[in-house]
């Protein structure tokens, strides 16, 4: 199950906090999976990728309640935490930088913290996409849009994040971390 974090609603589209949603959209397009169903407190779609059944989720709750969708879908499909990958933005990483981890803290990300709280465990994979360090108020910053120079970096990062998800499905977290936690290739 691959969950992209973001906030539902047109006013949030294209904001820094919604890069998780953007990666899910890239994956849905690549894999020809419709996200039209609203199920498990999320826009939901499923299909087969690399010989594996895959579910894509974009929670329709606010960011701080993202765990509702994860728990609802995880229970329905009887998934273990090893089957979960969550994609989220990260203020501590430079714009466009990726970092996958197989567990750990939320790093003050409220969506990730809600998932940790609701599943009562932090040992599941997360793929973070750098949105740059907050300028001023962090809450306002994450809801801002990328400037022109950053847009190209984020476009490449969402494609590279989709590549990382495919690697995770096929090869697992260790190899994915080795391949994608380094600086992105120069373009």
GROMACS .gro file of C-alpha atoms in nm:
model
  187
    1UNK     CA    1   0.000   0.000   0.000
    2UNK     CA    2   0.144   0.333  -0.106
    3UNK     CA    3   0.005   0.644   0.063
    4UNK     CA    4   0.083   0.997  -0.050
    5UNK     CA    5   0.022   1.265   0.211
    6UNK     CA    6  -0.139   1.597   0.131
    7UNK     CA    7  -0.448   1.804   0.192
    8UNK     CA    8  -0.760   1.753  -0.017
    9UNK     CA    9  -0.909   2.057  -0.189
   10UNK     CA   10  -0.827   2.284  -0.480
   11UNK     CA   11  -0.678   2.548  -0.249
   12UNK     CA   12  -0.402   2.304  -0.151
   13UNK     CA   13  -0.315   2.176  -0.499
   14UNK     CA   14   0.043   2.252  -0.591
   15UNK     CA   15   0.150   2.342  -0.237
   16UNK     CA   16   0.467   2.215  -0.076
   17UNK     CA   17   0.266   2.002   0.167
   18UNK     CA   18   0.103   1.813  -0.123
   19UNK     CA   19   0.408   1.658  -0.291
   20UNK     CA   20   0.298   1.317  -0.159
   21UNK     CA   21  -0.027   1.354  -0.354
   22UNK     CA   22   0.172   1.454  -0.664
   23UNK     CA   23   0.380   1.135  -0.651
   24UNK     CA   24   0.064   0.923  -0.619
   25UNK     CA   25  -0.073   1.102  -0.927
   26UNK     CA   26   0.247   1.018  -1.119
   27UNK     CA   27   0.223   0.653  -1.013
   28UNK     CA   28  -0.147   0.631  -1.100
   29UNK     CA   29  -0.072   0.769  -1.446
   30UNK     CA   30   0.227   0.537  -1.502
   31UNK     CA   31   0.038   0.231  -1.384
   32UNK     CA   32  -0.300   0.322  -1.536
   33UNK     CA   33  -0.473   0.310  -1.198
   34UNK     CA   34  -0.782   0.523  -1.147
   35UNK     CA   35  -0.805   0.714  -0.820
   36UNK     CA   36  -1.173   0.793  -0.871
   37UNK     CA   37  -1.300   0.571  -0.586
   38UNK     CA   38  -1.345   0.733  -0.249
   39UNK     CA   39  -1.284   0.460   0.006
   40UNK     CA   40  -1.106   0.433   0.343
   41UNK     CA   41  -1.119   0.814   0.393
   42UNK     CA   42  -0.907   0.846   0.077
   43UNK     CA   43  -0.905   0.865  -0.297
   44UNK     CA   44  -0.822   0.507  -0.371
   45UNK     CA   45  -0.713   0.287  -0.659
   46UNK     CA   46  -0.558  -0.053  -0.702
   47UNK     CA   47  -0.383  -0.256  -0.966
   48UNK     CA   48  -0.097  -0.492  -1.035
   49UNK     CA   49   0.258  -0.361  -1.060
   50UNK     CA   50   0.572  -0.571  -1.101
   51UNK     CA   51   0.367  -0.882  -1.025
   52UNK     CA   52   0.237  -0.735  -0.696
   53UNK     CA   53  -0.111  -0.615  -0.598
   54UNK     CA   54  -0.077  -0.245  -0.517
   55UNK     CA   55  -0.315   0.000  -0.355
   56UNK     CA   56  -0.267   0.377  -0.394
   57UNK     CA   57  -0.418   0.616  -0.140
   58UNK     CA   58  -0.449   0.993  -0.112
   59UNK     CA   59  -0.618   1.060   0.226
   60UNK     CA   60  -0.913   1.299   0.205
   61UNK     CA   61  -0.884   1.387   0.572
   62UNK     CA   62  -0.672   1.682   0.667
   63UNK     CA   63  -0.299   1.609   0.683
   64UNK     CA   64  -0.305   1.574   1.062
   65UNK     CA   65  -0.552   1.283   1.037
   66UNK     CA   66  -0.379   1.085   0.762
   67UNK     CA   67  -0.360   0.779   0.983
   68UNK     CA   68  -0.735   0.721   0.949
   69UNK     CA   69  -0.694   0.617   0.585
   70UNK     CA   70  -0.385   0.407   0.655
   71UNK     CA   71  -0.552   0.215   0.938
   72UNK     CA   72  -0.883   0.166   0.753
   73UNK     CA   73  -0.722   0.032   0.434
   74UNK     CA   74  -0.457  -0.167   0.620
   75UNK     CA   75  -0.719  -0.345   0.831
   76UNK     CA   76  -0.942  -0.416   0.532
   77UNK     CA   77  -0.658  -0.573   0.334
   78UNK     CA   78  -0.493  -0.728   0.643
   79UNK     CA   79  -0.160  -0.567   0.558
   80UNK     CA   80   0.146  -0.571   0.777
   81UNK     CA   81   0.361  -0.264   0.830
   82UNK     CA   82   0.623  -0.409   0.592
   83UNK     CA   83   0.365  -0.356   0.315
   84UNK     CA   84   0.329   0.017   0.383
   85UNK     CA   85   0.512   0.303   0.212
   86UNK     CA   86   0.414   0.663   0.296
   87UNK     CA   87   0.529   0.956   0.082
   88UNK     CA   88   0.552   1.298   0.248
   89UNK     CA   89   0.717   1.639   0.228
   90UNK     CA   90   1.019   1.724   0.444
   91UNK     CA   91   1.130   2.069   0.564
   92UNK     CA   92   1.474   1.940   0.665
   93UNK     CA   93   1.575   1.839   0.311
   94UNK     CA   94   1.673   2.070   0.026
   95UNK     CA   95   1.410   2.112  -0.244
   96UNK     CA   96   1.390   1.799  -0.456
   97UNK     CA   97   1.611   1.575  -0.241
   98UNK     CA   98   1.472   1.228  -0.158
   99UNK     CA   99   1.525   1.024   0.156
  100UNK     CA  100   1.377   0.682   0.226
  101UNK     CA  101   1.380   0.532   0.573
  102UNK     CA  102   1.251   0.195   0.693
  103UNK     CA  103   1.138   0.342   1.025
  104UNK     CA  104   1.195   0.620   1.273
  105UNK     CA  105   1.038   0.935   1.404
  106UNK     CA  106   0.796   1.168   1.231
  107UNK     CA  107   1.055   1.445   1.222
  108UNK     CA  108   0.776   1.682   1.341
  109UNK     CA  109   0.559   1.599   1.037
  110UNK     CA  110   0.206   1.586   1.177
  111UNK     CA  111   0.072   1.353   0.907
  112UNK     CA  112   0.349   1.101   0.973
  113UNK     CA  113   0.299   1.141   1.349
  114UNK     CA  114  -0.072   1.065   1.315
  115UNK     CA  115   0.010   0.742   1.131
  116UNK     CA  116   0.266   0.647   1.398
  117UNK     CA  117   0.010   0.717   1.671
  118UNK     CA  118  -0.271   0.522   1.504
  119UNK     CA  119  -0.068   0.214   1.410
  120UNK     CA  120   0.125   0.232   1.741
  121UNK     CA  121   0.454   0.166   1.563
  122UNK     CA  122   0.711   0.362   1.364
  123UNK     CA  123   0.870   0.069   1.180
  124UNK     CA  124   0.732   0.122   0.829
  125UNK     CA  125   0.882   0.279   0.519
  126UNK     CA  126   0.853   0.645   0.442
  127UNK     CA  127   0.982   0.835   0.142
  128UNK     CA  128   1.042   1.202   0.212
  129UNK     CA  129   1.073   1.469  -0.054
  130UNK     CA  130   1.260   1.785   0.035
  131UNK     CA  131   1.061   2.107   0.015
  132UNK     CA  132   1.333   2.330   0.161
  133UNK     CA  133   1.372   2.492   0.497
  134UNK     CA  134   1.082   2.708   0.611
  135UNK     CA  135   1.111   3.078   0.548
  136UNK     CA  136   0.919   3.240   0.834
  137UNK     CA  137   0.618   3.055   0.975
  138UNK     CA  138   0.648   2.680   0.902
  139UNK     CA  139   0.270   2.628   0.876
  140UNK     CA  140   0.240   2.905   0.618
  141UNK     CA  141   0.549   2.787   0.435
  142UNK     CA  142   0.428   2.428   0.382
  143UNK     CA  143   0.102   2.563   0.241
  144UNK     CA  144   0.284   2.793  -0.001
  145UNK     CA  145   0.358   2.710  -0.363
  146UNK     CA  146   0.700   2.647  -0.512
  147UNK     CA  147   0.864   2.937  -0.692
  148UNK     CA  148   0.951   2.909  -1.061
  149UNK     CA  149   1.308   2.787  -1.000
  150UNK     CA  150   1.188   2.518  -0.757
  151UNK     CA  151   0.908   2.389  -0.982
  152UNK     CA  152   1.152   2.214  -1.216
  153UNK     CA  153   1.333   2.054  -0.920
  154UNK     CA  154   1.005   1.926  -0.778
  155UNK     CA  155   0.889   1.793  -1.114
  156UNK     CA  156   1.210   1.588  -1.142
  157UNK     CA  157   1.181   1.485  -0.775
  158UNK     CA  158   0.827   1.352  -0.815
  159UNK     CA  159   0.936   1.144  -1.115
  160UNK     CA  160   1.240   1.018  -0.926
  161UNK     CA  161   1.021   0.944  -0.622
  162UNK     CA  162   0.794   0.735  -0.845
  163UNK     CA  163   1.106   0.548  -0.963
  164UNK     CA  164   1.199   0.492  -0.597
  165UNK     CA  165   0.853   0.348  -0.524
  166UNK     CA  166   0.893   0.104  -0.813
  167UNK     CA  167   1.236   0.004  -0.679
  168UNK     CA  168   1.084  -0.046  -0.331
  169UNK     CA  169   0.819  -0.279  -0.475
  170UNK     CA  170   1.069  -0.482  -0.677
  171UNK     CA  171   1.386  -0.472  -0.465
  172UNK     CA  172   1.284  -0.367  -0.113
  173UNK     CA  173   1.381  -0.076   0.112
  174UNK     CA  174   1.755  -0.140   0.152
  175UNK     CA  175   1.840  -0.122  -0.217
  176UNK     CA  176   1.598   0.169  -0.261
  177UNK     CA  177   1.775   0.364   0.013
  178UNK     CA  178   2.112   0.294  -0.148
  179UNK     CA  179   1.996   0.411  -0.490
  180UNK     CA  180   1.778   0.708  -0.403
  181UNK     CA  181   1.908   0.865  -0.081
  182UNK     CA  182   2.204   1.021  -0.263
  183UNK     CA  183   2.192   1.352  -0.443
  184UNK     CA  184   1.974   1.345  -0.754
  185UNK     CA  185   2.160   1.310  -1.084
  186UNK     CA  186   2.253   1.644  -1.247
  187UNK     CA  187   2.033   1.741  -1.539
   0.00000   0.00000   0.00000
